[in-house]
Amino acid sequence: MQHSVRSVSLTPQSSGGGRGVPRQDRSAPPRRSSRHTADGSSGDNAPARGRRSRSEPPGGFFSVEDPPPFEAPPGIAEITGWELAAALWREHLPEQLLGVDCASCKQAWPCDAWEIADDLINQCCESAQLAAKQAAADAG
């Protein structure tokens, strides 16, 4: 059995191992900045997202005291999406004692998972309202 032999150049300009694979940078990845700084702004260029208190209404349609139902209300088109978002919304509520961190993932509340669920629920509600208005306009 014969093996083909490939010539390898080990000059500084070569890719490292001669296998055509670029040399990996073994330095540590840059450290991520904190999600929130002392002045309330986020560490990156994203808009600042401050912590909400338990008394402040977290979303547009539901609150911690009045969470979304597990089953999609009438008029909601995305039933499975609603059910998944409602379960995630309820799972990622603020902890009972201080109410500043998520009881499930321990991130600053509102955590990313809760915000995604809240956004999806709000979009479902807005779509249902828009569909109801459109149906009323078509009927009238």
mmCIF file of N, CA, C and O in Angstrom, residues 7 10 13 19-20 31 34 37 39 41-42 47-48 50 54-55 65 67 74 85 96 113 118 124 127:
data_model
loop_
_atom_site.group_PDB
_atom_site.id
_atom_site.type_symbol
_atom_site.label_atom_id
_atom_site.label_comp_id
_atom_site.label_asym_id
_atom_site.label_seq_id
_atom_site.Cartn_x
_atom_site.Cartn_y
_atom_site.Cartn_z
ATOM 1 N N SER A 7 4.463 17.753 0.466
ATOM 2 C CA SER A 7 5.555 18.537 1.029
ATOM 3 C C SER A 7 4.984 19.569 1.982
ATOM 4 O O SER A 7 3.911 20.120 1.762
ATOM 5 N N LEU A 10 7.522 24.693 6.669
ATOM 6 C CA LEU A 10 7.428 25.110 8.052
ATOM 7 C C LEU A 10 7.997 26.513 8.251
ATOM 8 O O LEU A 10 8.594 26.822 9.261
ATOM 9 N N GLN A 13 5.368 31.844 7.618
ATOM 10 C CA GLN A 13 4.167 32.217 6.882
ATOM 11 C C GLN A 13 3.231 31.034 6.687
ATOM 12 O O GLN A 13 2.116 31.184 6.233
ATOM 13 N N ARG A 19 -1.348 21.206 7.505
ATOM 14 C CA ARG A 19 -2.536 20.427 7.145
ATOM 15 C C ARG A 19 -3.602 21.280 6.476
ATOM 16 O O ARG A 19 -4.707 20.820 6.279
ATOM 17 N N GLY A 20 -3.294 22.516 6.181
ATOM 18 C CA GLY A 20 -4.270 23.368 5.523
ATOM 19 C C GLY A 20 -5.287 23.962 6.480
ATOM 20 O O GLY A 20 -6.231 24.592 6.064
ATOM 21 N N ARG A 31 -13.393 39.055 27.817
ATOM 22 C CA ARG A 31 -14.383 38.954 28.885
ATOM 23 C C ARG A 31 -15.606 39.751 28.530
ATOM 24 O O ARG A 31 -15.508 40.853 28.026
ATOM 25 N N SER A 34 -20.460 43.118 32.269
ATOM 26 C CA SER A 34 -21.642 42.836 33.064
ATOM 27 C C SER A 34 -22.889 43.254 32.301
ATOM 28 O O SER A 34 -22.867 44.197 31.522
ATOM 29 N N THR A 37 -24.547 47.828 34.571
ATOM 30 C CA THR A 37 -23.507 48.544 35.291
ATOM 31 C C THR A 37 -24.149 49.369 36.391
ATOM 32 O O THR A 37 -25.367 49.423 36.512
ATOM 33 N N ASP A 39 -24.608 52.474 36.713
ATOM 34 C CA ASP A 39 -25.492 53.570 36.307
ATOM 35 C C ASP A 39 -26.754 53.070 35.626
ATOM 36 O O ASP A 39 -27.566 53.864 35.151
ATOM 37 N N SER A 41 -26.973 51.327 32.853
ATOM 38 C CA SER A 41 -26.834 51.066 31.435
ATOM 39 C C SER A 41 -26.214 49.693 31.240
ATOM 40 O O SER A 41 -25.515 49.182 32.097
ATOM 41 N N SER A 42 -26.456 49.111 30.093
ATOM 42 C CA SER A 42 -25.882 47.803 29.825
ATOM 43 C C SER A 42 -24.448 47.972 29.372
ATOM 44 O O SER A 42 -24.035 49.029 28.934
ATOM 45 N N PRO A 47 -29.751 48.929 23.984
ATOM 46 C CA PRO A 47 -30.459 49.843 24.871
ATOM 47 C C PRO A 47 -30.461 49.331 26.299
ATOM 48 O O PRO A 47 -30.487 48.132 26.540
ATOM 49 N N ALA A 48 -30.430 50.237 27.219
ATOM 50 C CA ALA A 48 -30.383 49.874 28.634
ATOM 51 C C ALA A 48 -31.672 49.184 29.036
ATOM 52 O O ALA A 48 -32.753 49.539 28.596
ATOM 53 N N GLY A 50 -33.235 48.226 32.572
ATOM 54 C CA GLY A 50 -33.138 48.259 34.022
ATOM 55 C C GLY A 50 -33.994 47.191 34.662
ATOM 56 O O GLY A 50 -34.815 46.560 34.027
ATOM 57 N N ARG A 54 -41.501 44.692 41.522
ATOM 58 C CA ARG A 54 -42.674 43.812 41.479
ATOM 59 C C ARG A 54 -43.947 44.601 41.273
ATOM 60 O O ARG A 54 -44.913 44.103 40.731
ATOM 61 N N SER A 55 -43.965 45.873 41.698
ATOM 62 C CA SER A 55 -45.181 46.660 41.557
ATOM 63 C C SER A 55 -45.338 47.210 40.149
ATOM 64 O O SER A 55 -46.439 47.538 39.727
ATOM 65 N N GLU A 65 -49.038 39.341 39.214
ATOM 66 C CA GLU A 65 -50.228 38.975 39.985
ATOM 67 C C GLU A 65 -51.321 38.370 39.106
ATOM 68 O O GLU A 65 -52.183 37.644 39.585
ATOM 69 N N PRO A 67 -51.021 36.380 35.791
ATOM 70 C CA PRO A 67 -50.230 35.802 34.700
ATOM 71 C C PRO A 67 -51.104 35.328 33.540
ATOM 72 O O PRO A 67 -52.319 35.155 33.698
ATOM 73 N N PRO A 74 -59.525 32.540 23.399
ATOM 74 C CA PRO A 74 -60.147 32.581 22.070
ATOM 75 C C PRO A 74 -59.588 33.745 21.253
ATOM 76 O O PRO A 74 -59.337 34.826 21.775
ATOM 77 N N ALA A 85 -45.034 29.729 25.497
ATOM 78 C CA ALA A 85 -44.641 31.022 26.053
ATOM 79 C C ALA A 85 -45.255 31.235 27.434
ATOM 80 O O ALA A 85 -44.598 31.767 28.338
ATOM 81 N N GLN A 96 -39.406 35.189 45.163
ATOM 82 C CA GLN A 96 -40.400 35.671 46.122
ATOM 83 C C GLN A 96 -39.833 36.652 47.143
ATOM 84 O O GLN A 96 -40.508 37.588 47.533
ATOM 85 N N ALA A 113 -35.219 34.869 29.127
ATOM 86 C CA ALA A 113 -36.265 33.894 28.825
ATOM 87 C C ALA A 113 -37.646 34.480 29.073
ATOM 88 O O ALA A 113 -38.570 34.298 28.266
ATOM 89 N N ASP A 118 -42.690 36.936 27.178
ATOM 90 C CA ASP A 118 -43.589 38.082 27.278
ATOM 91 C C ASP A 118 -43.813 38.732 25.917
ATOM 92 O O ASP A 118 -44.934 39.087 25.561
ATOM 93 N N CYS A 124 -49.006 37.814 20.301
ATOM 94 C CA CYS A 124 -50.226 37.024 20.100
ATOM 95 C C CYS A 124 -51.465 37.844 20.438
ATOM 96 O O CYS A 124 -52.457 37.822 19.697
ATOM 97 N N SER A 127 -51.967 40.577 17.786
ATOM 98 C CA SER A 127 -52.478 39.981 16.548
ATOM 99 C C SER A 127 -53.952 39.630 16.689
ATOM 100 O O SER A 127 -54.734 39.827 15.756
#
